[in-house]
Amino acid sequence: MDPSEKLLAWYAGLRFGDLPAEAAEATRTFIIDTLGCALAGSSAPLNTELVERHLRWGGAPEATVLVWGNRLPAPAAALLNAAMIHSNDYDDTHDPTAIHVFVTLLPAMLAAAEGVGRPVSGKEFIAALAGAAEVTIRLGNSVRDHIHPGWLPTTVFGAIGAAAGAAKIMGLGEARVLDAAGLGYAQTHGNRQALLDATLAKRLQPAFSAQAGVQAAALAEIGATGPRRLAEGADGIFELFGGGRGDPEALTGGLGERWEMSRISVKPYPCCRSNHGVISAAEEVREGLGAFTAEDIDSVDVWVTRYSYSMVGQPFEIRQNPQVDAQFSAQWTSAHTLLHGPPGIASFEPQRVVAGDVVKTLAERTRVHIWEGGEGVPDSDAPFRLSRVAARLKDGRAADVTHERVKGSPEWPLTNEERRAKFTECAGCAARSLDPARVAEALAALEVIEDQPNIAPLLGMLTAQAAMV
């Protein structure tokens, strides 16, 4: 038996009572965090046009489009909600594999849950979502040390996890869950060129995987079969994405006992995870220097891991999409933090990035280096860890800060208050005005989602009262 079959068979039989408390709590946390990201992302460039185009195409009213409130075919709703979730790059990251986990899983599984024609309880949903996250991460872990950096692990493995998750929510049983996962693998995709060119396609790639997951489960339901040897097959994950190498133990070791999904991080800043250590270190440098202006700065140097350098280390320039250019620039994020403090959602608005000449000037002067050595911690174990920022002022004052933890990770978690503040901030950025009382009511219900007899009504609480027609 292929190790992926063993993993998926375990998942197909998973129930809420099988979850340890930390896995259930983590899943609840990321449901809230991911939905919040969708609310904020609804107002990001392109999403209004995406929704309007899908409304024009129409189709069966199966699943809810967050914020807008319209109902569309389940694959379309999954795509639109996933695009919103990823638009501000504010959604979770599993740091060791660099996978954004819930951006593909949650919208696919919510769309599936709305289409099954029966209530899906909070406990059932948490169990299915936690297990789908575990499947996705274990797939990524199996080739983590060998995968070519040009692949986007989120989209490569997200389609498989979303397909299995949607199938489980639909109650298809073990054989059809395996078929759905195989059909997800048949649709797997995801290169980094859109990211490197700072195009809006980057935020759509996880959405394609969420849509593929819903489609895969629906096809499995009507009898379409999918490949089973996803890991060790001649053209399986180990061969194609691991260069012929892979770790079967990563797929099956400690199933039900060791929960990799408990290691996912909440993002405190709406930008590439590679910039998070840079931002927190720069904030400490700013505090250490005391009062200063941009004109007082003599030099700024930033060090990041080799992996992070490939993501955010290139010279800052404004191209087609200023928001993405800034989100994926260690120069820009460190400069903004030194001059104004950590950037929030509004900081990355395209017009603000273009108009921010003082930040742009400092960013262009900032030097970014690859951290060599890293005190024995290889990039494969900590691709975002070990960020260093050093700044010197013309009057001789200097500060040099290294962070070996990344804020939002299990080693440096956000507080409950910080997570709630993030959700509220996100809701306030929605493309359509949301009633604050309804948002607060939704948050309170989500915080005890395991007690909900049916999760579907919660989605309606996160839409504008007047839906588009």
CSV table of C-alpha atoms in Angstrom, one decimal:
chain,number,residue,atom,x,y,z
A,1,MET,CA,0.0,0.0,0.0
A,2,ASP,CA,1.3,3.5,-0.9
A,3,PRO,CA,1.9,5.5,2.3
A,4,SER,CA,-0.5,8.2,1.0
A,5,GLU,CA,-3.3,5.5,1.0
A,6,LYS,CA,-2.6,4.8,4.6
A,7,LEU,CA,-2.7,8.5,5.4
A,8,LEU,CA,-6.0,9.0,3.6
A,9,ALA,CA,-7.6,5.9,5.0
A,10,TRP,CA,-6.8,7.2,8.5
A,11,TYR,CA,-8.3,10.5,7.6
A,12,ALA,CA,-11.5,9.0,6.2
A,13,GLY,CA,-12.2,7.4,9.6
A,14,LEU,CA,-11.3,10.4,11.7
A,15,ARG,CA,-13.9,11.7,14.2
A,16,PHE,CA,-14.1,14.6,16.6
A,17,GLY,CA,-13.4,12.4,19.6
A,18,ASP,CA,-10.1,11.3,18.0
A,19,LEU,CA,-8.7,14.9,18.2
A,20,PRO,CA,-6.5,16.0,21.0
A,21,ALA,CA,-7.5,19.3,22.6
A,22,GLU,CA,-4.6,21.2,20.9
A,23,ALA,CA,-5.7,20.1,17.4
A,24,ALA,CA,-9.3,21.1,18.0
A,25,GLU,CA,-8.3,24.4,19.5
A,26,ALA,CA,-5.9,25.2,16.6
A,27,THR,CA,-8.6,24.4,14.1
A,28,ARG,CA,-11.0,26.7,15.8
A,29,THR,CA,-8.4,29.4,15.8
A,30,PHE,CA,-7.7,29.1,12.1
A,31,ILE,CA,-11.4,29.0,11.1
A,32,ILE,CA,-11.7,32.4,12.8
A,33,ASP,CA,-8.4,33.8,11.4
A,34,THR,CA,-9.1,32.6,7.9
A,35,LEU,CA,-12.6,34.0,7.7
A,36,GLY,CA,-11.3,37.3,9.0
A,37,CYS,CA,-8.7,37.3,6.2
A,38,ALA,CA,-11.5,36.8,3.7
A,39,LEU,CA,-13.4,39.8,5.0
A,40,ALA,CA,-10.4,42.1,4.6
A,41,GLY,CA,-9.5,40.6,1.3
A,42,SER,CA,-12.9,41.3,-0.2
A,43,SER,CA,-11.8,44.9,-0.8
A,44,ALA,CA,-8.4,44.1,-2.3
A,45,PRO,CA,-7.8,44.9,-6.0
A,46,LEU,CA,-9.6,42.6,-8.5
A,47,ASN,CA,-12.0,40.8,-6.1
A,48,THR,CA,-15.1,43.0,-6.9
A,49,GLU,CA,-14.5,42.3,-10.6
A,50,LEU,CA,-14.1,38.6,-9.9
A,51,VAL,CA,-17.3,38.4,-8.0
A,52,GLU,CA,-19.2,40.4,-10.6
A,53,ARG,CA,-17.9,38.1,-13.4
A,54,HIS,CA,-19.0,35.0,-11.6
A,55,LEU,CA,-22.4,36.5,-10.8
A,56,ARG,CA,-22.8,37.2,-14.5
A,57,TRP,CA,-22.0,33.6,-15.3
A,58,GLY,CA,-24.5,32.5,-12.6
A,59,GLY,CA,-25.3,28.9,-11.8
A,60,ALA,CA,-26.9,26.8,-9.1
A,61,PRO,CA,-27.2,28.7,-5.7
A,62,GLU,CA,-25.2,26.2,-3.7
A,63,ALA,CA,-22.7,28.1,-1.5
A,64,THR,CA,-22.2,31.5,0.0
A,65,VAL,CA,-19.8,34.2,-1.2
A,66,LEU,CA,-18.6,35.9,1.9
A,67,VAL,CA,-19.2,39.6,2.4
A,68,TRP,CA,-21.4,39.8,-0.7
A,69,GLY,CA,-23.9,37.2,0.4
A,70,ASN,CA,-24.8,35.8,-3.0
A,71,ARG,CA,-25.0,32.1,-3.6
A,72,LEU,CA,-23.2,30.5,-6.5
A,73,PRO,CA,-22.1,26.9,-7.6
A,74,ALA,CA,-19.9,25.4,-4.9
A,75,PRO,CA,-16.7,25.5,-7.0
A,76,ALA,CA,-17.2,29.2,-7.8
A,77,ALA,CA,-17.9,30.1,-4.2
A,78,ALA,CA,-14.8,28.2,-3.1
A,79,LEU,CA,-12.6,30.0,-5.7
A,80,LEU,CA,-14.0,33.5,-4.8
A,81,ASN,CA,-13.7,33.0,-1.0
A,82,ALA,CA,-10.2,31.6,-1.3
A,83,ALA,CA,-9.1,34.5,-3.5
A,84,MET,CA,-10.3,36.9,-0.8
A,85,ILE,CA,-8.6,35.0,1.9
A,86,HIS,CA,-5.2,35.2,0.2
A,87,SER,CA,-5.5,38.7,-1.2
A,88,ASN,CA,-3.6,40.5,1.6
A,89,ASP,CA,-1.2,37.6,2.3
A,90,TYR,CA,-2.5,37.7,5.9
A,91,ASP,CA,-3.5,34.0,6.1
A,92,ASP,CA,-1.8,31.3,8.1
A,93,THR,CA,1.5,29.6,7.3
A,94,HIS,CA,3.0,26.3,8.4
A,95,ASP,CA,6.5,27.6,8.7
A,96,PRO,CA,8.5,24.4,8.1
A,97,THR,CA,6.8,23.7,4.8
A,98,ALA,CA,5.9,27.2,3.8
A,99,ILE,CA,2.3,26.0,3.2
A,100,HIS,CA,-0.7,28.4,3.6
A,101,VAL,CA,-2.9,25.6,4.9
A,102,PHE,CA,-6.5,26.9,5.4
A,103,VAL,CA,-6.8,29.1,2.3
A,104,THR,CA,-7.4,26.0,0.2
A,105,LEU,CA,-9.1,23.8,2.7
A,106,LEU,CA,-11.6,26.1,4.5
A,107,PRO,CA,-13.4,27.6,1.4
A,108,ALA,CA,-13.6,24.2,-0.3
A,109,MET,CA,-15.0,22.5,2.7
A,110,LEU,CA,-17.4,25.3,3.6
A,111,ALA,CA,-18.8,25.1,0.0
A,112,ALA,CA,-19.1,21.4,0.3
A,113,ALA,CA,-20.9,21.7,3.7
A,114,GLU,CA,-23.5,24.1,2.3
A,115,GLY,CA,-24.2,21.7,-0.6
A,116,VAL,CA,-24.8,18.4,1.2
A,117,GLY,CA,-28.4,19.1,2.0
A,118,ARG,CA,-28.1,18.3,5.7
A,119,PRO,CA,-26.8,20.2,8.8
A,120,VAL,CA,-23.0,19.9,9.3
A,121,SER,CA,-22.2,20.3,13.0
A,122,GLY,CA,-19.3,22.2,14.4
A,123,LYS,CA,-17.7,19.1,15.7
A,124,GLU,CA,-18.0,17.2,12.4
A,125,PHE,CA,-16.6,20.2,10.6
A,126,ILE,CA,-13.7,20.7,13.0
A,127,ALA,CA,-12.7,17.0,12.7
A,128,ALA,CA,-12.8,17.0,8.9
A,129,LEU,CA,-10.9,20.3,8.7
A,130,ALA,CA,-8.2,19.3,11.3
A,131,GLY,CA,-7.6,16.1,9.5
A,132,ALA,CA,-7.5,17.7,6.0
A,133,ALA,CA,-4.9,20.1,7.4
A,134,GLU,CA,-2.9,17.2,8.7
A,135,VAL,CA,-3.0,15.4,5.4
A,136,THR,CA,-1.9,18.6,3.5
A,137,ILE,CA,1.0,19.3,5.9
A,138,ARG,CA,2.2,15.7,5.9
A,139,LEU,CA,2.3,15.6,2.1
A,140,GLY,CA,4.4,18.8,2.2
A,141,ASN,CA,6.7,17.4,4.9
A,142,SER,CA,7.3,14.2,2.9
A,143,VAL,CA,9.3,16.2,0.3
A,144,ARG,CA,10.1,19.3,2.3
A,145,ASP,CA,13.9,18.8,2.1
A,146,HIS,CA,13.9,18.1,-1.6
A,147,ILE,CA,11.2,20.1,-3.4
A,148,HIS,CA,12.4,22.6,-5.9
A,149,PRO,CA,12.0,26.2,-4.6
A,150,GLY,CA,10.1,27.1,-7.8
A,151,TRP,CA,7.0,25.2,-6.6
A,152,LEU,CA,4.4,26.7,-4.4
A,153,PRO,CA,3.7,24.0,-1.8
A,154,THR,CA,0.3,25.7,-0.9
A,155,THR,CA,-1.1,24.9,-4.3
A,156,VAL,CA,0.8,21.7,-5.0
A,157,PHE,CA,-0.6,20.0,-1.8
A,158,GLY,CA,-3.6,22.2,-1.2
A,159,ALA,CA,-5.7,20.7,-4.0
A,160,ILE,CA,-5.2,17.2,-2.6
A,161,GLY,CA,-6.1,18.2,0.9
A,162,ALA,CA,-9.1,20.3,-0.2
A,163,ALA,CA,-10.4,17.4,-2.4
A,164,ALA,CA,-10.1,14.9,0.5
A,165,GLY,CA,-11.7,17.4,2.9
A,166,ALA,CA,-14.6,18.2,0.6
A,167,ALA,CA,-15.2,14.5,0.0
A,168,LYS,CA,-15.3,13.7,3.8
A,169,ILE,CA,-17.7,16.6,4.5
A,170,MET,CA,-19.9,15.1,1.7
A,171,GLY,CA,-19.9,11.8,3.6
A,172,LEU,CA,-18.5,9.8,0.6
A,173,GLY,CA,-16.6,7.1,2.6
A,174,GLU,CA,-13.0,5.9,2.4
A,175,ALA,CA,-12.9,4.7,-1.2
A,176,ARG,CA,-14.4,7.9,-2.6
A,177,VAL,CA,-12.1,10.1,-0.3
A,178,LEU,CA,-9.1,8.4,-1.8
A,179,ASP,CA,-10.5,8.9,-5.3
A,180,ALA,CA,-11.2,12.6,-4.6
A,181,ALA,CA,-7.6,13.0,-3.3
A,182,GLY,CA,-6.3,11.4,-6.5
A,183,LEU,CA,-8.5,13.7,-8.6
A,184,GLY,CA,-7.1,16.6,-6.6
A,185,TYR,CA,-3.6,15.4,-7.4
A,186,ALA,CA,-4.6,15.2,-11.1
A,187,GLN,CA,-5.2,19.0,-10.9
A,188,THR,CA,-2.2,19.9,-8.8
A,189,HIS,CA,-0.3,23.0,-9.9
A,190,GLY,CA,1.6,26.0,-8.7
A,191,ASN,CA,4.9,27.6,-9.8
A,192,ARG,CA,6.3,30.8,-8.2
A,193,GLN,CA,6.7,32.9,-11.3
A,194,ALA,CA,3.5,34.9,-10.5
A,195,LEU,CA,5.0,35.8,-7.1
A,196,LEU,CA,8.4,36.7,-8.6
A,197,ASP,CA,6.7,39.0,-11.2
A,198,ALA,CA,4.5,40.5,-8.5
A,199,THR,CA,1.2,39.7,-10.3
A,200,LEU,CA,-2.3,39.2,-9.1
A,201,ALA,CA,-2.1,35.6,-10.3
A,202,LYS,CA,-0.2,34.8,-7.1
A,203,ARG,CA,-3.4,35.3,-5.0
A,204,LEU,CA,-5.5,33.3,-7.4
A,205,GLN,CA,-3.3,30.2,-7.4
A,206,PRO,CA,-4.6,28.9,-4.0
A,207,ALA,CA,-8.1,29.7,-5.2
A,208,PHE,CA,-7.6,27.4,-8.2
A,209,SER,CA,-6.7,24.7,-5.7
A,210,ALA,CA,-9.8,25.3,-3.6
A,211,GLN,CA,-12.0,25.1,-6.6
A,212,ALA,CA,-10.2,22.0,-7.8
A,213,GLY,CA,-10.9,20.3,-4.4
A,214,VAL,CA,-14.6,20.9,-4.7
A,215,GLN,CA,-14.7,19.7,-8.3
A,216,ALA,CA,-12.6,16.6,-7.4
A,217,ALA,CA,-15.0,15.6,-4.6
A,218,ALA,CA,-18.0,16.1,-6.8
A,219,LEU,CA,-16.5,14.0,-9.5
A,220,ALA,CA,-15.7,11.2,-7.0
A,221,GLU,CA,-19.3,11.3,-5.8
A,222,ILE,CA,-20.5,10.4,-9.3
A,223,GLY,CA,-18.0,7.7,-9.8
A,224,ALA,CA,-14.9,9.2,-11.2
A,225,THR,CA,-11.8,7.3,-10.0
A,226,GLY,CA,-8.5,8.9,-9.2
A,227,PRO,CA,-4.9,7.6,-8.8
A,228,ARG,CA,-4.1,6.0,-5.5
A,229,ARG,CA,-0.2,5.8,-5.5
A,230,LEU,CA,0.2,9.5,-4.8
A,231,ALA,CA,3.5,9.3,-3.0
A,232,GLU,CA,5.5,6.4,-4.4
A,233,GLY,CA,4.0,6.0,-7.8
A,234,ALA,CA,6.3,6.3,-10.8
A,235,ASP,CA,4.9,9.8,-11.3
A,236,GLY,CA,3.9,10.4,-7.7
A,237,ILE,CA,4.9,13.2,-5.3
A,238,PHE,CA,8.3,11.7,-4.4
A,239,GLU,CA,9.4,11.5,-8.0
A,240,LEU,CA,7.9,14.7,-9.4
A,241,PHE,CA,8.2,17.1,-6.5
A,242,GLY,CA,11.0,15.4,-4.5
A,243,GLY,CA,13.3,14.7,-7.3
A,244,GLY,CA,13.0,11.0,-6.7
A,245,ARG,CA,13.3,11.4,-2.9
A,246,GLY,CA,10.7,11.4,-0.2
A,247,ASP,CA,10.0,10.4,3.4
A,248,PRO,CA,7.2,7.8,3.9
A,249,GLU,CA,7.5,8.2,7.6
A,250,ALA,CA,6.5,11.8,7.3
A,251,LEU,CA,3.2,10.6,5.8
A,252,THR,CA,2.3,7.9,8.3
A,253,GLY,CA,4.5,8.2,11.4
A,254,GLY,CA,2.5,8.9,14.6
A,255,LEU,CA,-0.8,9.3,12.9
A,256,GLY,CA,-3.3,10.4,15.5
A,257,GLU,CA,-0.6,11.0,18.1
A,258,ARG,CA,1.7,13.6,16.5
A,259,TRP,CA,-0.3,16.5,15.0
A,260,GLU,CA,1.7,18.6,12.6
A,261,MET,CA,-1.2,21.0,12.1
A,262,SER,CA,-0.8,22.2,15.6
A,263,ARG,CA,2.4,23.9,14.4
A,264,ILE,CA,0.7,26.3,12.0
A,265,SER,CA,1.3,30.0,12.6
A,266,VAL,CA,-1.1,33.0,12.7
A,267,LYS,CA,0.2,35.9,10.7
A,268,PRO,CA,0.5,39.2,12.6
A,269,TYR,CA,1.4,41.2,9.5
A,270,PRO,CA,-0.3,41.2,6.1
A,271,CYS,CA,2.7,40.3,4.0
A,272,CYS,CA,5.0,37.4,3.0
A,273,ARG,CA,5.9,35.3,6.0
A,274,SER,CA,9.6,35.8,5.1
A,275,ASN,CA,9.2,39.5,6.1
A,276,HIS,CA,7.7,38.8,9.6
A,277,GLY,CA,11.0,38.3,11.4
A,278,VAL,CA,12.4,41.3,9.6
A,279,ILE,CA,9.5,43.4,10.8
A,280,SER,CA,9.6,42.4,14.4
A,281,ALA,CA,13.4,42.9,14.5
A,282,ALA,CA,13.1,46.3,12.8
A,283,GLU,CA,10.5,47.3,15.4
A,284,GLU,CA,12.9,46.5,18.2
A,285,VAL,CA,15.7,48.4,16.4
A,286,ARG,CA,13.3,51.4,16.1
A,287,GLU,CA,12.6,51.3,19.8
A,288,GLY,CA,16.3,51.0,20.6
A,289,LEU,CA,17.4,53.9,18.6
A,290,GLY,CA,15.1,56.5,20.2
A,291,ALA,CA,13.8,59.5,18.2
A,292,PHE,CA,15.1,59.9,14.7
A,293,THR,CA,13.9,60.9,11.2
A,294,ALA,CA,14.6,59.4,7.8
A,295,GLU,CA,17.3,61.9,7.1
A,296,ASP,CA,19.1,60.8,10.3
A,297,ILE,CA,19.6,57.2,9.0
A,298,ASP,CA,23.1,56.4,7.7
A,299,SER,CA,22.6,52.7,6.8
A,300,VAL,CA,20.3,49.8,7.2
A,301,ASP,CA,21.3,46.1,6.7
A,302,VAL,CA,19.0,43.1,6.8
A,303,TRP,CA,19.9,39.4,7.0
A,304,VAL,CA,17.4,36.6,6.1
A,305,THR,CA,17.7,32.9,5.4
A,306,ARG,CA,18.5,31.7,1.9
A,307,TYR,CA,14.9,30.7,1.3
A,308,SER,CA,13.6,34.0,2.5
A,309,TYR,CA,16.1,35.9,0.4
A,310,SER,CA,14.6,34.2,-2.7
A,311,MET,CA,11.2,35.5,-1.7
A,312,VAL,CA,11.9,39.0,-0.4
A,313,GLY,CA,15.5,39.8,-0.9
A,314,GLN,CA,15.6,41.4,-4.3
A,315,PRO,CA,15.9,45.2,-4.8
A,316,PHE,CA,12.6,47.0,-4.2
A,317,GLU,CA,10.9,48.4,-7.3
A,318,ILE,CA,7.3,49.2,-8.1
A,319,ARG,CA,6.0,47.2,-11.1
A,320,GLN,CA,2.4,46.2,-12.1
A,321,ASN,CA,1.1,45.7,-8.5
A,322,PRO,CA,2.6,47.9,-5.8
A,323,GLN,CA,0.8,46.0,-3.1
A,324,VAL,CA,2.5,42.8,-4.0
A,325,ASP,CA,5.8,44.5,-4.6
A,326,ALA,CA,5.8,45.8,-1.0
A,327,GLN,CA,4.4,42.6,0.6
A,328,PHE,CA,7.3,40.7,-0.9
A,329,SER,CA,10.1,43.1,-0.1
A,330,ALA,CA,12.4,43.0,3.0
A,331,GLN,CA,13.6,46.4,2.0
A,332,TRP,CA,10.2,48.0,2.0
A,333,THR,CA,8.8,46.3,5.1
A,334,SER,CA,11.9,47.1,7.2
A,335,ALA,CA,11.9,50.7,6.0
A,336,HIS,CA,8.3,51.1,6.8
A,337,THR,CA,8.7,49.6,10.2
A,338,LEU,CA,11.7,51.7,11.1
A,339,LEU,CA,10.0,54.9,10.0
A,340,HIS,CA,6.3,54.3,10.9
A,341,GLY,CA,6.1,51.0,12.8
A,342,PRO,CA,4.9,47.6,11.6
A,343,PRO,CA,2.7,47.8,8.5
A,344,GLY,CA,-1.0,47.0,8.6
A,345,ILE,CA,-3.6,46.3,5.9
A,346,ALA,CA,-3.9,50.0,5.0
A,347,SER,CA,-0.1,50.4,4.7
A,348,PHE,CA,-0.1,48.1,1.6
A,349,GLU,CA,-2.8,49.9,-0.3
A,350,PRO,CA,-1.3,50.4,-3.8
A,351,GLN,CA,-1.7,54.2,-3.7
A,352,ARG,CA,0.0,54.5,-0.4
A,353,VAL,CA,2.9,52.4,-1.5
A,354,VAL,CA,3.3,54.5,-4.7
A,355,ALA,CA,2.9,57.8,-2.8
A,356,GLY,CA,5.3,56.8,0.1
A,357,ASP,CA,8.4,58.4,-1.2
A,358,VAL,CA,10.2,58.5,2.1
A,359,VAL,CA,9.7,54.7,2.7
A,360,LYS,CA,10.7,54.0,-1.0
A,361,THR,CA,13.9,56.0,-0.7
A,362,LEU,CA,15.0,54.2,2.5
A,363,ALA,CA,14.0,50.9,1.0
A,364,GLU,CA,16.2,51.5,-2.0
A,365,ARG,CA,19.1,52.3,0.3
A,366,THR,CA,18.6,49.1,2.4
A,367,ARG,CA,20.9,46.2,1.8
A,368,VAL,CA,19.6,42.7,2.2
A,369,HIS,CA,22.0,39.7,2.8
A,370,ILE,CA,21.7,36.0,3.0
A,371,TRP,CA,22.2,34.7,6.5
A,372,GLU,CA,25.0,32.1,6.3
A,373,GLY,CA,25.2,29.4,9.0
A,374,GLY,CA,22.3,30.3,11.2
A,375,GLU,CA,23.7,28.7,14.3
A,376,GLY,CA,23.1,25.2,13.0
A,377,VAL,CA,19.4,25.6,12.1
A,378,PRO,CA,19.0,24.6,8.4
A,379,ASP,CA,16.6,26.4,6.1
A,380,SER,CA,14.6,23.2,5.7
A,381,ASP,CA,13.8,23.3,9.4
A,382,ALA,CA,13.2,27.0,9.7
A,383,PRO,CA,12.9,28.8,6.4
A,384,PHE,CA,11.7,32.0,8.0
A,385,ARG,CA,13.6,32.0,11.2
A,386,LEU,CA,16.8,33.9,11.9
A,387,SER,CA,16.2,37.5,10.8
A,388,ARG,CA,18.6,40.3,11.6
A,389,VAL,CA,18.2,44.1,11.2
A,390,ALA,CA,21.0,46.5,11.9
A,391,ALA,CA,20.7,50.3,11.5
A,392,ARG,CA,23.1,53.1,12.1
A,393,LEU,CA,22.3,56.8,12.4
A,394,LYS,CA,24.6,59.7,11.3
A,395,ASP,CA,25.1,60.8,14.9
A,396,GLY,CA,26.6,57.4,15.8
A,397,ARG,CA,23.6,55.7,17.4
A,398,ALA,CA,23.2,52.1,16.3
A,399,ALA,CA,21.1,49.1,17.0
A,400,ASP,CA,21.5,45.5,15.8
A,401,VAL,CA,18.7,43.0,16.6
A,402,THR,CA,18.4,39.3,15.7
A,403,HIS,CA,15.2,37.3,16.1
A,404,GLU,CA,15.4,33.5,16.1
A,405,ARG,CA,11.6,33.2,16.6
A,406,VAL,CA,8.8,34.4,14.3
A,407,LYS,CA,5.9,36.2,15.8
A,408,GLY,CA,2.6,34.2,15.4
A,409,SER,CA,4.4,30.9,15.6
A,410,PRO,CA,3.8,28.3,18.3
A,411,GLU,CA,7.1,29.5,19.9
A,412,TRP,CA,5.8,33.1,19.9
A,413,PRO,CA,2.0,32.9,19.7
A,414,LEU,CA,-0.3,35.8,19.4
A,415,THR,CA,-2.5,36.4,22.4
A,416,ASN,CA,-6.3,35.9,22.3
A,417,GLU,CA,-6.6,39.7,22.4
A,418,GLU,CA,-4.3,40.1,19.4
A,419,ARG,CA,-6.2,37.5,17.4
A,420,ARG,CA,-9.5,39.1,18.1
A,421,ALA,CA,-8.1,42.5,17.2
A,422,LYS,CA,-6.9,41.1,13.9
A,423,PHE,CA,-10.4,39.7,13.1
A,424,THR,CA,-12.0,43.0,14.0
A,425,GLU,CA,-9.5,44.9,11.9
A,426,CYS,CA,-10.2,42.6,9.0
A,427,ALA,CA,-14.0,43.0,9.3
A,428,GLY,CA,-13.6,46.8,9.2
A,429,CYS,CA,-11.8,46.5,5.8
A,430,ALA,CA,-14.6,44.6,4.0
A,431,ALA,CA,-15.7,45.7,0.6
A,432,ARG,CA,-19.3,46.0,1.8
A,433,SER,CA,-20.3,47.5,5.2
A,434,LEU,CA,-20.8,44.8,7.8
A,435,ASP,CA,-22.9,45.4,10.9
A,436,PRO,CA,-20.4,45.5,13.8
A,437,ALA,CA,-23.0,43.8,16.1
A,438,ARG,CA,-23.4,40.9,13.7
A,439,VAL,CA,-19.6,40.6,13.3
A,440,ALA,CA,-19.2,40.4,17.1
A,441,GLU,CA,-22.0,37.9,17.3
A,442,ALA,CA,-20.3,35.8,14.5
A,443,LEU,CA,-17.0,35.9,16.3
A,444,ALA,CA,-18.6,34.8,19.6
A,445,ALA,CA,-20.3,31.9,17.8
A,446,LEU,CA,-17.1,30.9,16.0
A,447,GLU,CA,-15.2,30.8,19.3
A,448,VAL,CA,-17.5,28.0,20.3
A,449,ILE,CA,-18.1,26.5,16.9
A,450,GLU,CA,-17.9,23.0,18.2
A,451,ASP,CA,-21.2,23.6,20.0
A,452,GLN,CA,-23.0,24.7,16.8
A,453,PRO,CA,-25.5,22.1,15.4
A,454,ASN,CA,-25.2,23.6,11.9
A,455,ILE,CA,-22.3,25.8,10.7
A,456,ALA,CA,-24.1,27.1,7.6
A,457,PRO,CA,-25.9,30.0,9.3
A,458,LEU,CA,-22.6,31.4,10.6
A,459,LEU,CA,-21.6,32.3,7.0
A,460,GLY,CA,-24.6,34.5,6.6
A,461,MET,CA,-23.5,36.5,9.6
A,462,LEU,CA,-20.4,37.5,7.7
A,463,THR,CA,-22.1,39.0,4.7
A,464,ALA,CA,-23.6,42.5,4.1
A,465,GLN,CA,-27.2,42.8,5.1
A,466,ALA,CA,-28.2,43.8,1.5
A,467,ALA,CA,-26.9,41.2,-0.9
A,468,MET,CA,-26.1,41.9,-4.5
A,469,VAL,CA,-28.6,40.7,-7.0
